[in-house]
Amino acid sequence: MTLPGTERTRVEILVDAPLVPQMIALLSKHAIRGHTVMPTLSGEGEAGVWDDDLITSAQHKVIVLVVAEPDKADAFIEDIRPLLDSYGLIVMLSTINVLRPEKFA
Amino acid sequence: MTLPGTERTRVEILVDAPLVPQMIALLSKHAIRGHTVMPTLSGEGEAGVWDDDLITSAQHKVIVLVVAEPDKADAFIEDIRPLLDSYGLIVMLSTINVLRPEKFA
Amino acid sequence: MTLPGTERTRVEILVDAPLVPQMIALLSKHAIRGHTVMPTLSGEGEAGVWDDDLITSAQHKVIVLVVAEPDKADAFIEDIRPLLDSYGLIVMLSTINVLRPEKFA
Amino acid sequence: METLLSPVVLFFVLGAFAALVRSDLAIPEAIGKGISLYLMVAIGLKGGVEVAEAGFTLELLVAAAAGIALSFILPLPVFVVLRRVGKLSGVNAAAVSAHYGSVSVVTFVTGLEILTRQQIPAAGYMVAVLALMETPAIVSGLLLAQRYGGAEPRPMGDLLHETLTNASVMLLVGSFSVGLIVGKDGFSSIAPVFEGAFRGVLCLFLLEMGLIAAKRLREGKSLTPRLIALAIATALTNGTLGVLLGAAIGLDAGTAAALGILAGSASYIAVPAAMRLALPQADPGLYLGMSLAVTFPFNILVGIPIYIWIAQQVVR
Amino acid sequence: METLLSPVVLFFVLGAFAALVRSDLAIPEAIGKGISLYLMVAIGLKGGVEVAEAGFTLELLVAAAAGIALSFILPLPVFVVLRRVGKLSGVNAAAVSAHYGSVSVVTFVTGLEILTRQQIPAAGYMVAVLALMETPAIVSGLLLAQRYGGAEPRPMGDLLHETLTNASVMLLVGSFSVGLIVGKDGFSSIAPVFEGAFRGVLCLFLLEMGLIAAKRLREGKSLTPRLIALAIATALTNGTLGVLLGAAIGLDAGTAAALGILAGSASYIAVPAAMRLALPQADPGLYLGMSLAVTFPFNILVGIPIYIWIAQQVVR
Amino acid sequence: METLLSPVVLFFVLGAFAALVRSDLAIPEAIGKGISLYLMVAIGLKGGVEVAEAGFTLELLVAAAAGIALSFILPLPVFVVLRRVGKLSGVNAAAVSAHYGSVSVVTFVTGLEILTRQQIPAAGYMVAVLALMETPAIVSGLLLAQRYGGAEPRPMGDLLHETLTNASVMLLVGSFSVGLIVGKDGFSSIAPVFEGAFRGVLCLFLLEMGLIAAKRLREGKSLTPRLIALAIATALTNGTLGVLLGAAIGLDAGTAAALGILAGSASYIAVPAAMRLALPQADPGLYLGMSLAVTFPFNILVGIPIYIWIAQQVVR
Ligand SMILES: Nc1ncnc2c1ncn2[C@@H]1O[C@H](COP(=O)(O)O)[C@@H](O)[C@H]1O
Ligand SMILES: Nc1ncnc2c1ncn2[C@@H]1O[C@H](COP(=O)(O)O)[C@@H](O)[C@H]1O
Ligand SMILES: Nc1ncnc2c1ncn2[C@@H]1O[C@H](COP(=O)(O)O)[C@@H](O)[C@H]1O
Ligand code: NA
Ligand code: NA
Ligand code: NA
């Protein structure tokens, strides 16, 4: 099955809300300008159960969605590798097709 | 790696909230009946930074998620191509497997 | 195009909010400990249009996102197959790459 | 008529109108949920404070028993009618019948407002009756589904736990108890929020309810004219039964009317969520359509005045 | 000066300050939306109750006609200036001009507060004028876009439906009508929420507005100094025209000032959403930047006192 | 005992009860956040208005200095005990100690309520002390983490900016200033919202806090009996130190008690977010568990009455 458009790497990072600015700073270090932040409601992992209770955003998680050229995405991934454990990140990578490839250079 | 189920095209369109009805009208023009709208929190692109401040939904973005047969999805994609720039759409395409393929004809 | 990381199955289940605990119980039956729940805003399908009006969570839908080893995911999928119609589930399967594969065993 | 011109009812009409002309007016989900929690706390507190003043009475116990009995028993005739006349499947008929045995907090609160306006207030303990009537109908509905609908039996323990700890029961009983403990004196410092603001906030909530009910009526796929007629007939019958039972056990007119309002109302918050969980094969479009899009507006606009009128006739 | 020290304005300044020092202070979206719905209901009710007291008058009709005319006509000169002086494209100039013909509810409400503090209250019917001025400018803006901007014509029926049923029009007209029907007596039971709480809630909303306006000013990419100057000049000109027209048709000082505030204000809720839909090729950064980040704070801090001062000079 | 029967505390107990019996009761996130912003604005305004009445005094300065000193210094002994007795890692001990040096706004507000009920009110300026105590502990905690936990040093400028502009500091200091400027007269028009509604809204917030604290206690994986004991002992020790320091610098009983409540309370809003950012390797389950699930309920139910009692003994 072939899809219309051009291939790009889709990176999804599940991260605690207070650390999002740090992620965005890392993105711009790799000249990746675009991203979209998406909400989540609750979850469970090795560190236990969490949900979006109001009291503090310390454990409130969001997903940072980034579409980028494969090379840039790879370089970015290498840079966040050391943070995976301490920041408790979940990273999902896949290949998708986009319609205006020049926007995701 | 083979997945259970049947292949379909997954289309995700990041679009400003006021334009969602237009997208849905286009979907039904192509006889694609199903869709799901998902929220986002904030983002950055060439047009700058935005977040979901309350005052107006004019720049509030959502993701319209559509699963459809490849042919229908292709035809739909061709139809929104001319809108990409003026509407400022981001479109992501991928192939996924679904369990009740007859629902996504 | 090759992506960094290790392949895993990504399962996304669109399900009514009151049925989420049941889904999670099924996951742990298959020794899948991790999941993330994501919100949605509205949608349309054969059963008609819905949106997240406040009055009851009975028809409020969320997406349960699960990353798991292919074998575990397959077994889980077999288990929810009989529920697809009565629970009105939409299930999307894809293969993604993750960075800390041992977390998604 | 005068009832229809109270701000509370007018805001309901405004919301319904906005939905019918397809306005983009919408109240954020979190605000609606927040208001509905507020209303339950306020009504619970008020009831508790009133009972703290009046003391526990035999009347209270009798009214409570009547309420529980209504909630348990009403689903049965409703089930039979829905199967025979409404041609619903066993599971669907059982799910709908649970809604009609249970109660609608907002219908009750609107009824209290109207009773107060008409100077025939209901007894404070009716809030406790409201809380007690929320859940027995769920049990009846599920038993019907198991016996006649082929639904798999669920462990009774789970069911009991879910129904006893559901959010509305928790809030109503909890704030009723707080009201009982703090009494009139302790209440005075929080009265500006829970008493002074009550009617105004109720207006905003009924605006939202009008929007939701009319939208659902417009979009509802599962609603046939026959089912709409049944949703109205059921409300009227149950409401009348409630008033008569109230009169029979010796309640005053306002309190008997309140029991009628409870009996005639149908749940659209707690019971749908419970049914989605326990009877996933039942059609939510059906039970939400009947209770929320038909019975609720019918009661606000027509039913409540009727139940009050009947109560005034049969009690003197 | 004294105006600047009212709590309402001080909270606006606090919000703007927090955004400028990049504080992480943020008000949840649902709360902001909820408050803005509340303010529209409260202001609508108040206006309706006042008109119920005062009766419909010829003055009301004249003021309404003046408001509608301003909303229709003001976009034209604004469009010309934006094209010539501002060097905007046809579509962008049309979209911005629609914002300046329409009105800002919060600017109006803040103006009413300040007028009340200064003991020169505006007539209650101005709420109706506010509602009437919301949408004619949208029509003018779209016609300009079609004639001079090459925008595709949209079916007039759709357009009319959207503008007449938009949420603010619905709420303002709806609660104005409720106020008219229930009158002073019916209002008293809901007054604690819609009158007593009004000023305090307005403070919280202006805190939020300060945050949003200053954040947008900080991040705004589309705003050049030239456009900022135009946003201020347009407000001042329109506001002055509004006051003069008000004086000419014989309104008292407070009411003429209110018409000036309406004319000088620019929409940033209803019109941007309508423009995003009808003219997607226009730049939202531009029209939201000018109306929300420049004109709104200018009016709150400087414009309102000026319009009031002019009204006091020309009306006696 | 009488304290435990105030509506505010009873609602806390109700929330905790609901969480312990696993009710599905939940307050929408946006509502909870909105209420917590409201409480900060209301308490800030009240403090500002009171200081505007009483004037700036030497006492205020001394109390402020004492508060800042407590916030800076308390993390040190806490750190040592957590390492030695609690067997925590350097980074974790540092992160937790920052929470205990800082303060909890809701604990403070609940304390003020109880002091007012008991007719020994604290001075209005304590709100300013509350705001001043929020952040010094964050600096101490990070310095401890760098010296003894191997955490990488962060630029002090960033840190200072983040702590000075964090939302609670901004709101408390900002509305304190607004209160100071508008004084009693300017406040009266917004008093229905920020004074009249205060206690009622606080009830709803403590309902929510009870839910959250008990849920976290139930689910908390990182909490051992030893750490629970330490969380209580630390609150008691810090609280007692605060009262004694207050008495030593000559504060009256109510004000000394308030200083004790501040010292004994632990942050669970601002500090956790700052720690997640600055010390991501520290375990949030640990510091939120101790401050929110143990120390907070302990203070509400037991700690506050004890600190008040001590204050009444040592001050006369
Ligand atoms: N297998 C998984 N699938 C989806 N989300 C997961 C999975 N494992 C963990 N998560 C998410 O990642 C968060 C952190 O995981 P952990 O570090 O294992 O506690 C969890 O709370 C979940 O929200
Ligand atoms: N590379 C990207 N990855 C993810 N989201 C993006 C990306 N680029 C743009 N976006 C999103 O699309 C919106 C519009 O992009 P733009 O038209 O470039 O301003 C942005 O505000 C982001 O939310
Ligand atoms: N083709 C589709 N693409 C995306 N979401 C869909 C699709 N079909 C159905 N859905 C979602 O699944 C829900 C239930 O579908 P249904 O059971 O067909 O009513 C809908 O309300 C949508 O939110
Ligand atoms: Na009933
Ligand atoms: Na204008
Ligand atoms: Na402390």
PDB file of C-alpha atoms in Angstrom, chain C residues 16-22 40 44-61 85-88, chain D residues 27-29 32-33 36 154 205 208-209 212 215-216 219 221 268-270 272-273 276-277 280-281 283-285 287-288 292:
ATOM      1  CA  ASP C  16     -16.260   4.793  26.518  1.00  0.00           C
ATOM      2  CA  ALA C  17     -14.859   6.200  29.746  1.00  0.00           C
ATOM      3  CA  PRO C  18     -16.845   3.927  32.083  1.00  0.00           C
ATOM      4  CA  LEU C  19     -15.281   0.873  30.423  1.00  0.00           C
ATOM      5  CA  VAL C  20     -11.651   1.937  30.906  1.00  0.00           C
ATOM      6  CA  PRO C  21     -11.176   0.011  34.181  1.00  0.00           C
ATOM      7  CA  GLN C  22     -12.341  -3.127  32.378  1.00  0.00           C
ATOM      8  CA  THR C  40     -11.004  13.120  22.906  1.00  0.00           C
ATOM      9  CA  GLU C  44     -19.027  10.447  14.664  1.00  0.00           C
ATOM     10  CA  GLY C  45     -19.619   6.846  13.716  1.00  0.00           C
ATOM     11  CA  GLU C  46     -22.423   4.472  12.892  1.00  0.00           C
ATOM     12  CA  ALA C  47     -24.014   5.144  16.276  1.00  0.00           C
ATOM     13  CA  GLY C  48     -24.219   8.845  15.416  1.00  0.00           C
ATOM     14  CA  VAL C  49     -22.554  11.996  16.666  1.00  0.00           C
ATOM     15  CA  TRP C  50     -21.297  12.503  20.232  1.00  0.00           C
ATOM     16  CA  ASP C  51     -19.401  15.155  22.111  1.00  0.00           C
ATOM     17  CA  ASP C  52     -18.060  15.510  25.580  1.00  0.00           C
ATOM     18  CA  ASP C  53     -21.084  17.169  27.108  1.00  0.00           C
ATOM     19  CA  LEU C  54     -20.830  17.131  30.804  1.00  0.00           C
ATOM     20  CA  ILE C  55     -23.875  15.430  31.919  1.00  0.00           C
ATOM     21  CA  THR C  56     -22.677  11.911  32.121  1.00  0.00           C
ATOM     22  CA  SER C  57     -19.518  10.073  31.234  1.00  0.00           C
ATOM     23  CA  ALA C  58     -21.635   7.271  29.755  1.00  0.00           C
ATOM     24  CA  GLN C  59     -20.787   8.261  26.196  1.00  0.00           C
ATOM     25  CA  HIS C  60     -17.600  10.135  26.828  1.00  0.00           C
ATOM     26  CA  LYS C  61     -14.835   8.447  24.875  1.00  0.00           C
ATOM     27  CA  ASP C  85     -19.349  -4.951  19.043  1.00  0.00           C
ATOM     28  CA  SER C  86     -20.990  -4.855  22.442  1.00  0.00           C
ATOM     29  CA  TYR C  87     -18.509  -2.305  23.828  1.00  0.00           C
ATOM     30  CA  GLY C  88     -18.377  -0.347  20.563  1.00  0.00           C
TER      31      GLY C  88
ATOM     32  CA  ILE D  27     -20.544  25.621  28.320  1.00  0.00           C
ATOM     33  CA  PRO D  28     -17.139  24.066  29.035  1.00  0.00           C
ATOM     34  CA  GLU D  29     -17.463  20.534  30.332  1.00  0.00           C
ATOM     35  CA  GLY D  32     -20.876  22.052  33.945  1.00  0.00           C
ATOM     36  CA  LYS D  33     -19.405  19.256  36.059  1.00  0.00           C
ATOM     37  CA  SER D  36     -23.417  19.938  39.213  1.00  0.00           C
ATOM     38  CA  ARG D 154     -22.251  -9.649  37.844  1.00  0.00           C
ATOM     39  CA  PHE D 205     -26.941  24.990  35.056  1.00  0.00           C
ATOM     40  CA  GLU D 208     -26.550  24.147  30.074  1.00  0.00           C
ATOM     41  CA  MET D 209     -29.190  21.454  30.546  1.00  0.00           C
ATOM     42  CA  ILE D 212     -27.704  19.460  26.089  1.00  0.00           C
ATOM     43  CA  LYS D 215     -29.031  18.951  21.133  1.00  0.00           C
ATOM     44  CA  ARG D 216     -29.606  15.337  21.989  1.00  0.00           C
ATOM     45  CA  GLU D 219     -29.350  14.447  16.939  1.00  0.00           C
ATOM     46  CA  LYS D 221     -31.073   8.566  16.193  1.00  0.00           C
ATOM     47  CA  TYR D 268     -29.223  10.898  33.347  1.00  0.00           C
ATOM     48  CA  ILE D 269     -25.949  11.105  35.223  1.00  0.00           C
ATOM     49  CA  ALA D 270     -25.331   8.199  37.565  1.00  0.00           C
ATOM     50  CA  PRO D 272     -26.231   5.873  32.384  1.00  0.00           C
ATOM     51  CA  ALA D 273     -22.644   5.548  33.570  1.00  0.00           C
ATOM     52  CA  ARG D 276     -22.612   1.578  30.225  1.00  0.00           C
ATOM     53  CA  LEU D 277     -20.416  -0.385  32.591  1.00  0.00           C
ATOM     54  CA  PRO D 280     -22.429  -2.421  27.562  1.00  0.00           C
ATOM     55  CA  GLN D 281     -24.622  -4.104  24.967  1.00  0.00           C
ATOM     56  CA  ASP D 283     -27.876   1.334  23.525  1.00  0.00           C
ATOM     57  CA  PRO D 284     -26.860   4.561  25.313  1.00  0.00           C
ATOM     58  CA  GLY D 285     -28.532   6.641  22.597  1.00  0.00           C
ATOM     59  CA  TYR D 287     -31.635   5.508  27.450  1.00  0.00           C
ATOM     60  CA  LEU D 288     -29.987   8.921  27.358  1.00  0.00           C
ATOM     61  CA  LEU D 292     -32.352  13.407  29.098  1.00  0.00           C
TER      62      LEU D 292
END
